Amino acid sequence: MNQEHLIEKANNLMEALPYIRRFSGKTFVIKYGGHAMSDEKLKESFALDVIMLKSLGINTVIVHGGGPQINETLKRYGIVSEFVKGMRVTDQDTMAVVEMVLVGQVNKEVVGYLNQHGGRAVGLSGKDGTLLLSKKLLQEIRNDDGSTEQVDIGYVGDVVKVNTDLIATLEAGKYIPVIAPVGVGPEGESYNINADLVAGRVAAALGAEKLILLTDINGVKDNTGTLLESLSVAQLHRLIEDEAITGGMIPKVICCADALKDGVKKAHIIDGRVPHAVLLEIFTDIGIGTEITK
């Protein structure tokens, strides 16, 4: 390795130094999903990124998804899913599978991978310590005549309250909380909750410095397909009105806007297909995704 290459490495470390100083002691909430959860090399780079953040004194909370794993298991059980505006209709049988996959399979895989690479991760669902107190979420649909109605799509939930005491206790013990997006209702019933929504609510409840969503695209783009490195909430809403942001990206950016409104300092939408995406976004001057601010 020549001297120039070593100097470049040193310069990279120096670029990260002001960010390390700024964020030590702060809280990051990361939504982990998409391709980053299925590719072995990306799983490793994500685990190492999280462990690096923790070792630098940054409190890191992970909320994971699991849609593909749920689809695969439902298919194996012969259960056909219906969707209303992108939300899975969740009857009792479907909810049982969702909970089994998210809590019993995916959560333990994420925790195991972090611990295998030197972390101290603890897996949780929203039912543990009433972490995610929830209620039924009714989906609004628009009829052909222009009217709207609220549709009951089963055990699909919204977060009413986040029990931050449980997370704080784990963080005080230097653990990394890993949360499956299954909430608990007032009667002890389970709810299937969108993982982006959970991540946003957890970030807001913790007063997080950053909410980071890992996706399978490289960030938010304008009508010309140009990546937008930085956006305000007002600009974000204009992009939705102009139909530059469409489909599944809309709930993600709305989740970010809501979290910022509720006290999160900044939100980031980044490409989880890029190795070490989290570190590249947080500790470099340019970053690799879209930063959203108030």
PDB file of N, CA and C in Angstrom, residues 209-281:
ATOM      1  N   GLU A 209     -31.903  12.449  16.883  1.00  0.00           N
ATOM      2  CA  GLU A 209     -31.156  13.365  16.018  1.00  0.00           C
ATOM      3  C   GLU A 209     -31.444  13.050  14.549  1.00  0.00           C
ATOM      4  N   LYS A 210     -31.545  11.753  14.241  1.00  0.00           N
ATOM      5  CA  LYS A 210     -31.756  11.353  12.859  1.00  0.00           C
ATOM      6  C   LYS A 210     -32.697  10.155  12.755  1.00  0.00           C
ATOM      7  N   LEU A 211     -33.530  10.186  11.711  1.00  0.00           N
ATOM      8  CA  LEU A 211     -34.315   9.039  11.269  1.00  0.00           C
ATOM      9  C   LEU A 211     -33.758   8.656   9.907  1.00  0.00           C
ATOM     10  N   ILE A 212     -33.335   7.411   9.767  1.00  0.00           N
ATOM     11  CA  ILE A 212     -32.703   6.956   8.530  1.00  0.00           C
ATOM     12  C   ILE A 212     -33.493   5.786   7.971  1.00  0.00           C
ATOM     13  N   LEU A 213     -34.001   5.944   6.737  1.00  0.00           N
ATOM     14  CA  LEU A 213     -34.744   4.876   6.073  1.00  0.00           C
ATOM     15  C   LEU A 213     -33.885   4.257   4.980  1.00  0.00           C
ATOM     16  N   LEU A 214     -33.588   2.963   5.097  1.00  0.00           N
ATOM     17  CA  LEU A 214     -32.881   2.252   4.038  1.00  0.00           C
ATOM     18  C   LEU A 214     -33.898   1.754   3.017  1.00  0.00           C
ATOM     19  N   THR A 215     -33.674   2.081   1.753  1.00  0.00           N
ATOM     20  CA  THR A 215     -34.605   1.716   0.686  1.00  0.00           C
ATOM     21  C   THR A 215     -33.851   1.039  -0.449  1.00  0.00           C
ATOM     22  N   ASP A 216     -34.585   0.708  -1.508  1.00  0.00           N
ATOM     23  CA  ASP A 216     -33.964   0.111  -2.692  1.00  0.00           C
ATOM     24  C   ASP A 216     -33.849   1.109  -3.837  1.00  0.00           C
ATOM     25  N   ILE A 217     -33.853   2.397  -3.517  1.00  0.00           N
ATOM     26  CA  ILE A 217     -33.563   3.434  -4.504  1.00  0.00           C
ATOM     27  C   ILE A 217     -32.551   4.394  -3.884  1.00  0.00           C
ATOM     28  N   ASN A 218     -31.926   5.229  -4.737  1.00  0.00           N
ATOM     29  CA  ASN A 218     -30.821   6.033  -4.200  1.00  0.00           C
ATOM     30  C   ASN A 218     -31.246   7.342  -3.571  1.00  0.00           C
ATOM     31  N   GLY A 219     -32.554   7.542  -3.362  1.00  0.00           N
ATOM     32  CA  GLY A 219     -33.031   8.731  -2.688  1.00  0.00           C
ATOM     33  C   GLY A 219     -34.240   9.313  -3.385  1.00  0.00           C
ATOM     34  N   VAL A 220     -34.602  10.533  -3.017  1.00  0.00           N
ATOM     35  CA  VAL A 220     -35.740  11.225  -3.616  1.00  0.00           C
ATOM     36  C   VAL A 220     -35.260  11.957  -4.869  1.00  0.00           C
ATOM     37  N   LYS A 221     -36.051  11.844  -5.940  1.00  0.00           N
ATOM     38  CA  LYS A 221     -35.674  12.464  -7.215  1.00  0.00           C
ATOM     39  C   LYS A 221     -36.740  13.467  -7.659  1.00  0.00           C
ATOM     40  N   ASP A 222     -36.323  14.418  -8.501  1.00  0.00           N
ATOM     41  CA  ASP A 222     -37.284  15.361  -9.060  1.00  0.00           C
ATOM     42  C   ASP A 222     -37.883  14.806 -10.355  1.00  0.00           C
ATOM     43  N   ASN A 223     -38.650  15.624 -11.063  1.00  0.00           N
ATOM     44  CA  ASN A 223     -39.324  15.162 -12.287  1.00  0.00           C
ATOM     45  C   ASN A 223     -38.365  14.755 -13.403  1.00  0.00           C
ATOM     46  N   THR A 224     -37.130  15.231 -13.335  1.00  0.00           N
ATOM     47  CA  THR A 224     -36.141  14.891 -14.365  1.00  0.00           C
ATOM     48  C   THR A 224     -35.338  13.645 -13.999  1.00  0.00           C
ATOM     49  N   GLY A 225     -35.613  13.091 -12.818  1.00  0.00           N
ATOM     50  CA  GLY A 225     -34.872  11.910 -12.370  1.00  0.00           C
ATOM     51  C   GLY A 225     -33.565  12.237 -11.669  1.00  0.00           C
ATOM     52  N   THR A 226     -33.361  13.523 -11.362  1.00  0.00           N
ATOM     53  CA  THR A 226     -32.140  13.945 -10.673  1.00  0.00           C
ATOM     54  C   THR A 226     -32.274  13.726  -9.174  1.00  0.00           C
ATOM     55  N   LEU A 227     -31.264  13.102  -8.583  1.00  0.00           N
ATOM     56  CA  LEU A 227     -31.264  12.871  -7.141  1.00  0.00           C
ATOM     57  C   LEU A 227     -31.181  14.199  -6.401  1.00  0.00           C
ATOM     58  N   LEU A 228     -32.059  14.375  -5.429  1.00  0.00           N
ATOM     59  CA  LEU A 228     -32.074  15.588  -4.609  1.00  0.00           C
ATOM     60  C   LEU A 228     -31.337  15.297  -3.307  1.00  0.00           C
ATOM     61  N   GLU A 229     -30.194  15.940  -3.123  1.00  0.00           N
ATOM     62  CA  GLU A 229     -29.360  15.658  -1.959  1.00  0.00           C
ATOM     63  C   GLU A 229     -29.964  16.208  -0.672  1.00  0.00           C
ATOM     64  N   SER A 230     -30.728  17.310  -0.788  1.00  0.00           N
ATOM     65  CA  SER A 230     -31.328  17.915   0.390  1.00  0.00           C
ATOM     66  C   SER A 230     -32.694  18.490   0.042  1.00  0.00           C
ATOM     67  N   LEU A 231     -33.634  18.341   0.965  1.00  0.00           N
ATOM     68  CA  LEU A 231     -35.010  18.791   0.754  1.00  0.00           C
ATOM     69  C   LEU A 231     -35.569  19.350   2.052  1.00  0.00           C
ATOM     70  N   SER A 232     -36.429  20.367   1.946  1.00  0.00           N
ATOM     71  CA  SER A 232     -37.215  20.784   3.097  1.00  0.00           C
ATOM     72  C   SER A 232     -38.566  20.078   3.026  1.00  0.00           C
ATOM     73  N   VAL A 233     -39.307  20.091   4.117  1.00  0.00           N
ATOM     74  CA  VAL A 233     -40.638  19.473   4.126  1.00  0.00           C
ATOM     75  C   VAL A 233     -41.550  20.167   3.120  1.00  0.00           C
ATOM     76  N   ALA A 234     -41.445  21.482   3.009  1.00  0.00           N
ATOM     77  CA  ALA A 234     -42.278  22.226   2.058  1.00  0.00           C
ATOM     78  C   ALA A 234     -41.978  21.784   0.625  1.00  0.00           C
ATOM     79  N   GLN A 235     -40.694  21.624   0.296  1.00  0.00           N
ATOM     80  CA  GLN A 235     -40.324  21.164  -1.044  1.00  0.00           C
ATOM     81  C   GLN A 235     -40.829  19.740  -1.287  1.00  0.00           C
ATOM     82  N   LEU A 236     -40.771  18.938  -0.255  1.00  0.00           N
ATOM     83  CA  LEU A 236     -41.227  17.551  -0.350  1.00  0.00           C
ATOM     84  C   LEU A 236     -42.715  17.499  -0.734  1.00  0.00           C
ATOM     85  N   HIS A 237     -43.533  18.318  -0.076  1.00  0.00           N
ATOM     86  CA  HIS A 237     -44.968  18.334  -0.382  1.00  0.00           C
ATOM     87  C   HIS A 237     -45.235  18.830  -1.806  1.00  0.00           C
ATOM     88  N   ARG A 238     -44.411  19.780  -2.270  1.00  0.00           N
ATOM     89  CA  ARG A 238     -44.578  20.248  -3.649  1.00  0.00           C
ATOM     90  C   ARG A 238     -44.253  19.145  -4.647  1.00  0.00           C
ATOM     91  N   LEU A 239     -43.255  18.329  -4.330  1.00  0.00           N
ATOM     92  CA  LEU A 239     -42.896  17.214  -5.213  1.00  0.00           C
ATOM     93  C   LEU A 239     -44.013  16.174  -5.285  1.00  0.00           C
ATOM     94  N   ILE A 240     -44.724  15.982  -4.180  1.00  0.00           N
ATOM     95  CA  ILE A 240     -45.872  15.072  -4.187  1.00  0.00           C
ATOM     96  C   ILE A 240     -46.982  15.653  -5.063  1.00  0.00           C
ATOM     97  N   GLU A 241     -47.248  16.949  -4.909  1.00  0.00           N
ATOM     98  CA  GLU A 241     -48.287  17.610  -5.724  1.00  0.00           C
ATOM     99  C   GLU A 241     -47.942  17.561  -7.210  1.00  0.00           C
ATOM    100  N   ASP A 242     -46.646  17.680  -7.531  1.00  0.00           N
ATOM    101  CA  ASP A 242     -46.205  17.652  -8.930  1.00  0.00           C
ATOM    102  C   ASP A 242     -46.045  16.230  -9.468  1.00  0.00           C
ATOM    103  N   GLU A 243     -46.342  15.244  -8.603  1.00  0.00           N
ATOM    104  CA  GLU A 243     -46.252  13.825  -8.955  1.00  0.00           C
ATOM    105  C   GLU A 243     -44.830  13.380  -9.310  1.00  0.00           C
ATOM    106  N   ALA A 244     -43.843  14.100  -8.770  1.00  0.00           N
ATOM    107  CA  ALA A 244     -42.464  13.630  -8.887  1.00  0.00           C
ATOM    108  C   ALA A 244     -42.230  12.493  -7.894  1.00  0.00           C
ATOM    109  N   ILE A 245     -42.930  12.566  -6.745  1.00  0.00           N
ATOM    110  CA  ILE A 245     -42.908  11.483  -5.761  1.00  0.00           C
ATOM    111  C   ILE A 245     -44.237  10.745  -5.871  1.00  0.00           C
ATOM    112  N   THR A 246     -44.163   9.450  -6.133  1.00  0.00           N
ATOM    113  CA  THR A 246     -45.373   8.654  -6.339  1.00  0.00           C
ATOM    114  C   THR A 246     -45.254   7.300  -5.642  1.00  0.00           C
ATOM    115  N   GLY A 247     -46.353   6.546  -5.667  1.00  0.00           N
ATOM    116  CA  GLY A 247     -46.356   5.149  -5.216  1.00  0.00           C
ATOM    117  C   GLY A 247     -45.862   4.968  -3.801  1.00  0.00           C
ATOM    118  N   GLY A 248     -45.014   3.933  -3.631  1.00  0.00           N
ATOM    119  CA  GLY A 248     -44.550   3.555  -2.298  1.00  0.00           C
ATOM    120  C   GLY A 248     -43.623   4.559  -1.654  1.00  0.00           C
ATOM    121  N   MET A 249     -43.104   5.522  -2.446  1.00  0.00           N
ATOM    122  CA  MET A 249     -42.230   6.537  -1.848  1.00  0.00           C
ATOM    123  C   MET A 249     -43.032   7.556  -1.047  1.00  0.00           C
ATOM    124  N   ILE A 250     -44.316   7.751  -1.386  1.00  0.00           N
ATOM    125  CA  ILE A 250     -45.129   8.757  -0.691  1.00  0.00           C
ATOM    126  C   ILE A 250     -45.218   8.477   0.806  1.00  0.00           C
ATOM    127  N   PRO A 251     -45.610   7.255   1.236  1.00  0.00           N
ATOM    128  CA  PRO A 251     -45.674   7.031   2.688  1.00  0.00           C
ATOM    129  C   PRO A 251     -44.321   7.172   3.377  1.00  0.00           C
ATOM    130  N   LYS A 252     -43.236   6.891   2.677  1.00  0.00           N
ATOM    131  CA  LYS A 252     -41.910   7.029   3.283  1.00  0.00           C
ATOM    132  C   LYS A 252     -41.594   8.502   3.559  1.00  0.00           C
ATOM    133  N   VAL A 253     -41.833   9.360   2.572  1.00  0.00           N
ATOM    134  CA  VAL A 253     -41.506  10.779   2.785  1.00  0.00           C
ATOM    135  C   VAL A 253     -42.484  11.425   3.771  1.00  0.00           C
ATOM    136  N   ILE A 254     -43.736  10.983   3.767  1.00  0.00           N
ATOM    137  CA  ILE A 254     -44.703  11.504   4.739  1.00  0.00           C
ATOM    138  C   ILE A 254     -44.284  11.111   6.152  1.00  0.00           C
ATOM    139  N   CYS A 255     -43.803   9.871   6.295  1.00  0.00           N
ATOM    140  CA  CYS A 255     -43.288   9.396   7.585  1.00  0.00           C
ATOM    141  C   CYS A 255     -42.156  10.308   8.061  1.00  0.00           C
ATOM    142  N   CYS A 256     -41.265  10.687   7.134  1.00  0.00           N
ATOM    143  CA  CYS A 256     -40.152  11.585   7.483  1.00  0.00           C
ATOM    144  C   CYS A 256     -40.676  12.958   7.878  1.00  0.00           C
ATOM    145  N   ALA A 257     -41.625  13.485   7.115  1.00  0.00           N
ATOM    146  CA  ALA A 257     -42.188  14.808   7.410  1.00  0.00           C
ATOM    147  C   ALA A 257     -42.855  14.825   8.772  1.00  0.00           C
ATOM    148  N   ASP A 258     -43.616  13.772   9.091  1.00  0.00           N
ATOM    149  CA  ASP A 258     -44.287  13.692  10.389  1.00  0.00           C
ATOM    150  C   ASP A 258     -43.274  13.626  11.535  1.00  0.00           C
ATOM    151  N   ALA A 259     -42.203  12.849  11.328  1.00  0.00           N
ATOM    152  CA  ALA A 259     -41.180  12.728  12.376  1.00  0.00           C
ATOM    153  C   ALA A 259     -40.496  14.071  12.622  1.00  0.00           C
ATOM    154  N   LEU A 260     -40.206  14.812  11.553  1.00  0.00           N
ATOM    155  CA  LEU A 260     -39.587  16.127  11.698  1.00  0.00           C
ATOM    156  C   LEU A 260     -40.516  17.093  12.434  1.00  0.00           C
ATOM    157  N   LYS A 261     -41.801  17.018  12.102  1.00  0.00           N
ATOM    158  CA  LYS A 261     -42.797  17.872  12.776  1.00  0.00           C
ATOM    159  C   LYS A 261     -42.851  17.562  14.269  1.00  0.00           C
ATOM    160  N   ASP A 262     -42.605  16.289  14.617  1.00  0.00           N
ATOM    161  CA  ASP A 262     -42.711  15.865  16.016  1.00  0.00           C
ATOM    162  C   ASP A 262     -41.389  15.910  16.769  1.00  0.00           C
ATOM    163  N   GLY A 263     -40.370  16.552  16.180  1.00  0.00           N
ATOM    164  CA  GLY A 263     -39.160  16.805  16.952  1.00  0.00           C
ATOM    165  C   GLY A 263     -37.879  16.162  16.484  1.00  0.00           C
ATOM    166  N   VAL A 264     -37.936  15.258  15.498  1.00  0.00           N
ATOM    167  CA  VAL A 264     -36.701  14.667  14.973  1.00  0.00           C
ATOM    168  C   VAL A 264     -35.940  15.754  14.217  1.00  0.00           C
ATOM    169  N   LYS A 265     -34.616  15.780  14.375  1.00  0.00           N
ATOM    170  CA  LYS A 265     -33.829  16.878  13.790  1.00  0.00           C
ATOM    171  C   LYS A 265     -33.708  16.755  12.272  1.00  0.00           C
ATOM    172  N   LYS A 266     -33.344  15.584  11.768  1.00  0.00           N
ATOM    173  CA  LYS A 266     -33.198  15.377  10.329  1.00  0.00           C
ATOM    174  C   LYS A 266     -33.611  13.958   9.963  1.00  0.00           C
ATOM    175  N   ALA A 267     -34.074  13.792   8.716  1.00  0.00           N
ATOM    176  CA  ALA A 267     -34.417  12.470   8.209  1.00  0.00           C
ATOM    177  C   ALA A 267     -33.619  12.209   6.928  1.00  0.00           C
ATOM    178  N   HIS A 268     -33.324  10.958   6.692  1.00  0.00           N
ATOM    179  CA  HIS A 268     -32.524  10.586   5.521  1.00  0.00           C
ATOM    180  C   HIS A 268     -33.170   9.384   4.828  1.00  0.00           C
ATOM    181  N   ILE A 269     -33.268   9.449   3.518  1.00  0.00           N
ATOM    182  CA  ILE A 269     -33.684   8.303   2.714  1.00  0.00           C
ATOM    183  C   ILE A 269     -32.484   7.909   1.871  1.00  0.00           C
ATOM    184  N   ILE A 270     -31.964   6.701   2.117  1.00  0.00           N
ATOM    185  CA  ILE A 270     -30.712   6.299   1.466  1.00  0.00           C
ATOM    186  C   ILE A 270     -30.852   4.930   0.814  1.00  0.00           C
ATOM    187  N   ASP A 271     -29.911   4.626  -0.052  1.00  0.00           N
ATOM    188  CA  ASP A 271     -29.919   3.384  -0.824  1.00  0.00           C
ATOM    189  C   ASP A 271     -29.223   2.276  -0.041  1.00  0.00           C
ATOM    190  N   GLY A 272     -30.006   1.361   0.496  1.00  0.00           N
ATOM    191  CA  GLY A 272     -29.451   0.264   1.279  1.00  0.00           C
ATOM    192  C   GLY A 272     -28.691  -0.754   0.453  1.00  0.00           C
ATOM    193  N   ARG A 273     -28.718  -0.614  -0.875  1.00  0.00           N
ATOM    194  CA  ARG A 273     -27.976  -1.541  -1.740  1.00  0.00           C
ATOM    195  C   ARG A 273     -26.502  -1.168  -1.822  1.00  0.00           C
ATOM    196  N   VAL A 274     -26.149   0.010  -1.300  1.00  0.00           N
ATOM    197  CA  VAL A 274     -24.751   0.471  -1.304  1.00  0.00           C
ATOM    198  C   VAL A 274     -24.064   0.002  -0.022  1.00  0.00           C
ATOM    199  N   PRO A 275     -22.952  -0.712  -0.128  1.00  0.00           N
ATOM    200  CA  PRO A 275     -22.252  -1.138   1.091  1.00  0.00           C
ATOM    201  C   PRO A 275     -21.891   0.053   1.975  1.00  0.00           C
ATOM    202  N   HIS A 276     -22.097  -0.110   3.272  1.00  0.00           N
ATOM    203  CA  HIS A 276     -21.804   0.920   4.280  1.00  0.00           C
ATOM    204  C   HIS A 276     -22.562   2.216   4.002  1.00  0.00           C
ATOM    205  N   ALA A 277     -23.803   2.072   3.514  1.00  0.00           N
ATOM    206  CA  ALA A 277     -24.614   3.238   3.159  1.00  0.00           C
ATOM    207  C   ALA A 277     -24.804   4.188   4.338  1.00  0.00           C
ATOM    208  N   VAL A 278     -25.006   3.649   5.522  1.00  0.00           N
ATOM    209  CA  VAL A 278     -25.267   4.493   6.701  1.00  0.00           C
ATOM    210  C   VAL A 278     -24.053   5.365   7.008  1.00  0.00           C
ATOM    211  N   LEU A 279     -22.872   4.769   7.041  1.00  0.00           N
ATOM    212  CA  LEU A 279     -21.664   5.536   7.343  1.00  0.00           C
ATOM    213  C   LEU A 279     -21.393   6.581   6.271  1.00  0.00           C
ATOM    214  N   LEU A 280     -21.601   6.218   5.012  1.00  0.00           N
ATOM    215  CA  LEU A 280     -21.342   7.151   3.913  1.00  0.00           C
ATOM    216  C   LEU A 280     -22.273   8.362   3.977  1.00  0.00           C
ATOM    217  N   GLU A 281     -23.516   8.152   4.391  1.00  0.00           N
ATOM    218  CA  GLU A 281     -24.462   9.261   4.483  1.00  0.00           C
ATOM    219  C   GLU A 281     -24.159  10.161   5.684  1.00  0.00           C
TER     220      GLU A 281
END
